[in-house]
Amino acid sequence: WWSSDSFEVRQYVVQVIFSVTFAFSCTMFELIIFEILGVLNSSSRYFHWKLNLCVILLILVFMVPFYIGYFVVSNIRLLHRQKLLFACVVWLTFMYFFWKLGDPFPILSPKHGILSIEQLISRVGVIGVTLMALLSGFGAVNCPYTYMSYFLRNVTDADILALERRLLQTMDMIVSKKKRIAVAHRTMFQRGEVHNRPTGFWGMIKSVTTSVPGSENLSLIQQEVDALEELSRQLFLETADLHATKERIEYSKTFQGKYFNFLGYFFSIYCVWKIFMATINIVFDRVGKTDPVTRGIEITVNYLGIQFDVKFWSQHISFILVGIIIVTSIRGLLITLTKFFYAISSSKSSNVIVLLLAQIMGMYFVSSVLLIRMSMPPEYRTIITEVLGELQFNFYHRWFDVIFLVSALLSPVLWILATTLS
Amino acid sequence: MAALDRVKVLVLGDSGVGKSSLVHLLCHNQVLGNPSWTVGCSVDVRIHDYKEGTPEEKTYYIELWDVGGSVGSATSVKSTRAVFYNLLNGIILVHDLTNKKSSQNLYRWSLEALNRDVAPTGVLVTNGDYDREQFSDNQIPLLVIGTKLDQIPETKRNEVLTRTAFLAEDFNAEEINLDCTNPRYLAAGSSNAVKLSRFFDKVIEKRYFLRDGNQIPGFSERKRFGGGTLKSLHYD
C-alpha cells in the first residue's frame, strides 16, 4: 500500500527500514496484550520489552535520521561526491537538536546518566506525544465534519454542468489566444524577424525608439492567457470539489452512509466530551489517577450493586479496551500517512518521505505505549513503568492535553482561513 | 492566413513523467525552463503542415491538451477530468522510461480516456479491464512517447527499448523515445520527427477525411453492438 501508484520506492534499504520499524512497533503492542493476558513468563516478558525498546530506539535515533540525511544529500547534486560525509553532518545536527529538546521540559530526574535509555525515551516521548496530540486534536474536529451529512451542501447535476461549461469555455478562450500567438510567431519567423528581444545596452536604447508592432500586442495577449490559465485552474478545482461533494451526498444515501452518519453523531459527542475533559484537566490541574476500566467497574459495583469478580473482568475489559485503542490508532495513523504520502510525494523524494513516515510512525508508537499506561489497571502498569524507567508520566499526560486542546481549537480556524484564502 | 481548422489531441500520463516539458517542446521547439505541477489541464497549440511538401499541403492547428493527475485518483477526480476527454481526435501516451509503473499505468490511462461514457456528468461505465482487441479496433490514433531517455544507462538501454516496443505494439501505435530537455531528438528530418509528423497527419485524416457518414464510436457503444461495424452519428 505504501508504495504508491505512480512512484516507486526504489531503494531496497528504505523498504526494509520501514518494515522493521513497523514490525517492532507492533511487537510492543503485542507485549502489552501479553502483559494483560498473562502469556509467557513475566521475566521473559521483561527481557523482550527491554530488547524491543533498545532496537526501536536504535532505529529511531540512529538509523532512520542518518538515512534521511543520506537520501536528502543524494538528491542535491552539488554534494554528490561527499555523500557520506554530509550525511554524517546532517545526523550530528539532528542529534544536537534532539538533545536540546530535553532542556525546556521537566522530564528527567537528575540522577540519570548521559547515555541511558531514559534520556532517549523521554525525548522521543515528547516528540511522539506532540504528534499524537496534534493528530487527535485535528481528528476530533475533522471527524464529525466528515461523517455527518449535515454539513454537506446540496449539489445538483445542473450546478456541475454549469461549472463544466464555464471551464470548457475558458479553455477554448485560452486555445484561441494561443493560436493567435502561434500564428504571429510563425509569421515573424517566416519573415526573418527571428529576434525575440533586443539584448545588451544598445539593444535597450533601440527598443525604446523602434518597437516591433506585433510584439506589444503579443505580450498583452500572453498576459491575458496567463490570467485565463489561472482562472481555468480555479474552475477545475471548484469542479473537482463539486464532484467530490456529490459523491459524498450519494454515499450518504446508501446504507453504509447512513450507518456512518449515525456513528458520526456519536463521534461528535465523544469528541466534544474529550475536548471538555482536556480543558477540565488543565484548568483544575488534575491528572486522572485511575484508569477508565477500574472506574467503570467501581461505578457498576457501587451504584448498581452488581457483584462480580473484579479481577477477572477488569483483565478482560482492559484487554478489549486497550486492543481497540491500539487498533484504531494504528489504522488512523496509517491512513493519515498514506494520504499524506500521496499528496506530497514526487519521484525524486519518495525515499525521503517514506523514511520520514517511518520515523513519525516509530515515535508515535513509542509514545502511545507511554500514554496507554494510563488506560490500564495498576497491576499491568508496573511492567511499563519498570521498563521505561522513571519518567514523569504525569507530565506527558498534561502535555498531551495541552497540545490536544490547542490543536482542536486551531484546526477549524486554520481550515476556515485556508478555504477563504484559496 | 485562412482560418485554420481545429484538431484536439490529449496528452496523458502519470504525474512527473514530463508531459508539460514534452508539450512545450512540441509547440515551441524550446526546452521548458521551470516545469511545475500541472493542476487541471493546460493547453498548448502546435501549427502543423499536413502533407508537407506535397501539393495538398494545408496548415492545421493541433491543440495539445495536457491533463494532469494520477490514474489512481478518486472517482470524483476522474469524473472531473472526464470533461476534457470530449471530442478528442488523438491521444499521446507519455511514460517515464526510468519508471516501469508509469508504463503500466498507460493501459489504465488509455481506457479512462477512450471509455468515456456520454452521460452528462461523465461517469465511467466499464470496469477498466485491459482487452487487447479494443486497441486493435480503435479508431483514435495513439502515440506512445517515452521520456527521460538520457537517464537510462547505456547498458540497460536495449532492455528498456525492447520493453517499450512491446508496449507500443499493444497499443497498435508508434513509439518515440526522447529526452524532453534536448531539442535535437525532434530535429527536422530525424526519424522521430517523421514519426511525429505521420502521427499528426493520421489524426488529421481521421478527423477530416473519413467523415463519409461514419463517426468514431465510443467504446461503450462498441460493446453494446457486439463489436460490429455499425457506427452512429453523434460527433461534432
PDB file of C-alpha atoms in Angstrom, chain A residues 3-8 10 77 157 160-161 164-165 167-168 171-172 174-187 190 196 222 229 232-247 342-347, chain B residues 1 4-6 8 14-16 28 30 37-49 59 61 63 65 68-77 79-81 83-84 86 96 98-102 105 108 120-123 148 151:
ATOM      1  CA  SER A   3       4.467   2.124  -2.498  1.00  0.00           C
ATOM      2  CA  SER A   4       2.148   4.492  -4.257  1.00  0.00           C
ATOM      3  CA  ASP A   5       0.661   4.026  -7.653  1.00  0.00           C
ATOM      4  CA  SER A   6       2.913   6.323  -9.572  1.00  0.00           C
ATOM      5  CA  PHE A   7       6.123   6.454  -7.694  1.00  0.00           C
ATOM      6  CA  GLU A   8       8.385   3.585  -6.903  1.00  0.00           C
ATOM      7  CA  ARG A  10      13.393   2.085  -5.396  1.00  0.00           C
ATOM      8  CA  ARG A  77      23.586  17.320  -6.971  1.00  0.00           C
ATOM      9  CA  ASP A 157     -26.172  17.978 -11.703  1.00  0.00           C
ATOM     10  CA  ILE A 160     -21.840  20.734 -12.106  1.00  0.00           C
ATOM     11  CA  LEU A 161     -22.798  21.102 -15.750  1.00  0.00           C
ATOM     12  CA  GLU A 164     -18.012  22.435 -16.507  1.00  0.00           C
ATOM     13  CA  ARG A 165     -19.348  24.594 -19.313  1.00  0.00           C
ATOM     14  CA  LEU A 167     -14.370  25.584 -17.612  1.00  0.00           C
ATOM     15  CA  LEU A 168     -14.538  24.455 -21.225  1.00  0.00           C
ATOM     16  CA  MET A 171     -10.153  26.510 -22.173  1.00  0.00           C
ATOM     17  CA  ASP A 172     -11.496  27.495 -25.588  1.00  0.00           C
ATOM     18  CA  ILE A 174      -7.079  30.064 -23.977  1.00  0.00           C
ATOM     19  CA  VAL A 175      -6.791  27.973 -27.123  1.00  0.00           C
ATOM     20  CA  SER A 176      -7.886  30.782 -29.421  1.00  0.00           C
ATOM     21  CA  LYS A 177      -5.454  33.221 -27.858  1.00  0.00           C
ATOM     22  CA  LYS A 178      -2.619  30.740 -28.069  1.00  0.00           C
ATOM     23  CA  LYS A 179      -3.434  30.215 -31.712  1.00  0.00           C
ATOM     24  CA  ARG A 180      -3.043  33.917 -32.343  1.00  0.00           C
ATOM     25  CA  ILE A 181       0.306  33.939 -30.576  1.00  0.00           C
ATOM     26  CA  ALA A 182       1.459  30.882 -32.504  1.00  0.00           C
ATOM     27  CA  VAL A 183       0.407  32.391 -35.821  1.00  0.00           C
ATOM     28  CA  ALA A 184       2.149  35.658 -35.003  1.00  0.00           C
ATOM     29  CA  HIS A 185       5.334  33.839 -34.083  1.00  0.00           C
ATOM     30  CA  ARG A 186       5.230  31.851 -37.245  1.00  0.00           C
ATOM     31  CA  THR A 187       4.773  34.876 -39.482  1.00  0.00           C
ATOM     32  CA  GLN A 190       8.920  33.322 -41.824  1.00  0.00           C
ATOM     33  CA  ASN A 196      12.963  37.739 -29.653  1.00  0.00           C
ATOM     34  CA  GLN A 222       0.306  36.461 -23.263  1.00  0.00           C
ATOM     35  CA  GLU A 229      -4.956  29.783 -17.234  1.00  0.00           C
ATOM     36  CA  SER A 232      -9.091  27.584 -15.549  1.00  0.00           C
ATOM     37  CA  ARG A 233      -7.150  26.079 -12.656  1.00  0.00           C
ATOM     38  CA  GLN A 234      -9.563  27.618 -10.162  1.00  0.00           C
ATOM     39  CA  LEU A 235     -12.570  26.376 -12.087  1.00  0.00           C
ATOM     40  CA  PHE A 236     -11.058  22.915 -12.300  1.00  0.00           C
ATOM     41  CA  LEU A 237     -10.542  22.770  -8.552  1.00  0.00           C
ATOM     42  CA  GLU A 238     -14.074  24.002  -7.930  1.00  0.00           C
ATOM     43  CA  THR A 239     -15.474  21.381 -10.279  1.00  0.00           C
ATOM     44  CA  ALA A 240     -13.469  18.675  -8.560  1.00  0.00           C
ATOM     45  CA  ASP A 241     -14.829  19.880  -5.255  1.00  0.00           C
ATOM     46  CA  LEU A 242     -18.411  19.733  -6.532  1.00  0.00           C
ATOM     47  CA  HIS A 243     -17.908  16.223  -7.862  1.00  0.00           C
ATOM     48  CA  ALA A 244     -16.497  15.109  -4.536  1.00  0.00           C
ATOM     49  CA  THR A 245     -19.402  16.634  -2.640  1.00  0.00           C
ATOM     50  CA  LYS A 246     -21.892  14.997  -4.977  1.00  0.00           C
ATOM     51  CA  GLU A 247     -20.217  11.648  -4.412  1.00  0.00           C
ATOM     52  CA  TYR A 342       0.068  10.541  -1.991  1.00  0.00           C
ATOM     53  CA  ALA A 343      -0.367  14.256  -1.600  1.00  0.00           C
ATOM     54  CA  ILE A 344       3.246  15.294  -1.358  1.00  0.00           C
ATOM     55  CA  SER A 345       5.379  12.644  -2.932  1.00  0.00           C
ATOM     56  CA  SER A 346       7.215  13.086  -6.181  1.00  0.00           C
ATOM     57  CA  SER A 347       9.525  10.734  -7.981  1.00  0.00           C
TER      58      SER A 347
ATOM     59  CA  MET B   1      -3.794  33.353 -43.248  1.00  0.00           C
ATOM     60  CA  LEU B   4      -7.032  27.100 -39.574  1.00  0.00           C
ATOM     61  CA  ASP B   5      -9.123  24.062 -38.711  1.00  0.00           C
ATOM     62  CA  ARG B   6      -9.192  22.547 -35.277  1.00  0.00           C
ATOM     63  CA  LYS B   8      -7.655  18.049 -30.437  1.00  0.00           C
ATOM     64  CA  ASP B  14       1.355   9.832 -14.778  1.00  0.00           C
ATOM     65  CA  SER B  15       2.455  12.826 -12.771  1.00  0.00           C
ATOM     66  CA  GLY B  16       6.054  13.726 -13.188  1.00  0.00           C
ATOM     67  CA  HIS B  28       7.653  25.968 -29.157  1.00  0.00           C
ATOM     68  CA  GLN B  30      12.244  25.055 -26.902  1.00  0.00           C
ATOM     69  CA  TRP B  37       2.919  20.647 -11.181  1.00  0.00           C
ATOM     70  CA  THR B  38       0.038  20.809 -13.639  1.00  0.00           C
ATOM     71  CA  VAL B  39      -3.267  21.495 -11.960  1.00  0.00           C
ATOM     72  CA  GLY B  40      -6.269  20.613 -14.068  1.00  0.00           C
ATOM     73  CA  CYS B  41      -5.457  20.888 -17.733  1.00  0.00           C
ATOM     74  CA  SER B  42      -3.050  23.028 -19.682  1.00  0.00           C
ATOM     75  CA  VAL B  43      -3.432  23.522 -23.400  1.00  0.00           C
ATOM     76  CA  ASP B  44      -0.908  24.488 -25.995  1.00  0.00           C
ATOM     77  CA  VAL B  45      -1.068  24.834 -29.738  1.00  0.00           C
ATOM     78  CA  ARG B  46       1.176  23.450 -32.451  1.00  0.00           C
ATOM     79  CA  ILE B  47       0.948  24.531 -36.047  1.00  0.00           C
ATOM     80  CA  HIS B  48       1.277  21.517 -38.253  1.00  0.00           C
ATOM     81  CA  ASP B  49       1.624  21.291 -42.011  1.00  0.00           C
ATOM     82  CA  THR B  59      -1.871  24.059 -42.253  1.00  0.00           C
ATOM     83  CA  TYR B  61      -3.705  23.829 -35.519  1.00  0.00           C
ATOM     84  CA  GLU B  63      -4.321  21.503 -29.725  1.00  0.00           C
ATOM     85  CA  TRP B  65      -4.360  19.103 -24.003  1.00  0.00           C
ATOM     86  CA  GLY B  68      -2.583  16.357 -15.047  1.00  0.00           C
ATOM     87  CA  GLY B  69      -3.257  13.818 -12.342  1.00  0.00           C
ATOM     88  CA  SER B  70      -2.823  10.275 -11.239  1.00  0.00           C
ATOM     89  CA  VAL B  71      -4.544   7.212 -12.608  1.00  0.00           C
ATOM     90  CA  GLY B  72      -5.446   6.015  -9.134  1.00  0.00           C
ATOM     91  CA  SER B  73      -7.377   9.118  -8.188  1.00  0.00           C
ATOM     92  CA  ALA B  74     -10.777   9.074  -6.574  1.00  0.00           C
ATOM     93  CA  THR B  75     -13.805   8.655  -8.812  1.00  0.00           C
ATOM     94  CA  SER B  76     -14.778  12.268  -8.323  1.00  0.00           C
ATOM     95  CA  VAL B  77     -11.418  13.445  -9.664  1.00  0.00           C
ATOM     96  CA  SER B  79     -15.230  12.486 -13.335  1.00  0.00           C
ATOM     97  CA  THR B  80     -13.816  15.990 -13.242  1.00  0.00           C
ATOM     98  CA  ARG B  81     -11.040  15.063 -15.651  1.00  0.00           C
ATOM     99  CA  VAL B  83     -14.809  16.786 -19.078  1.00  0.00           C
ATOM    100  CA  PHE B  84     -11.577  17.234 -21.052  1.00  0.00           C
ATOM    101  CA  ASN B  86     -14.745  15.322 -25.103  1.00  0.00           C
ATOM    102  CA  ASP B  96       8.840   7.644 -17.980  1.00  0.00           C
ATOM    103  CA  THR B  98      13.038   5.031 -15.778  1.00  0.00           C
ATOM    104  CA  ASN B  99       9.757   4.162 -14.085  1.00  0.00           C
ATOM    105  CA  LYS B 100       8.100   0.880 -15.051  1.00  0.00           C
ATOM    106  CA  LYS B 101       4.920   1.668 -13.188  1.00  0.00           C
ATOM    107  CA  SER B 102       4.266   4.683 -15.363  1.00  0.00           C
ATOM    108  CA  ASN B 105      -0.376   2.779 -15.988  1.00  0.00           C
ATOM    109  CA  ARG B 108      -5.431   2.465 -17.489  1.00  0.00           C
ATOM    110  CA  PRO B 120     -23.785  14.333 -18.682  1.00  0.00           C
ATOM    111  CA  THR B 121     -21.547  14.106 -15.663  1.00  0.00           C
ATOM    112  CA  GLY B 122     -19.034  11.817 -17.296  1.00  0.00           C
ATOM    113  CA  VAL B 123     -19.358   8.710 -15.148  1.00  0.00           C
ATOM    114  CA  LYS B 148      13.998  10.728 -19.751  1.00  0.00           C
ATOM    115  CA  GLN B 151      18.750   8.870 -17.601  1.00  0.00           C
TER     116      GLN B 151
END
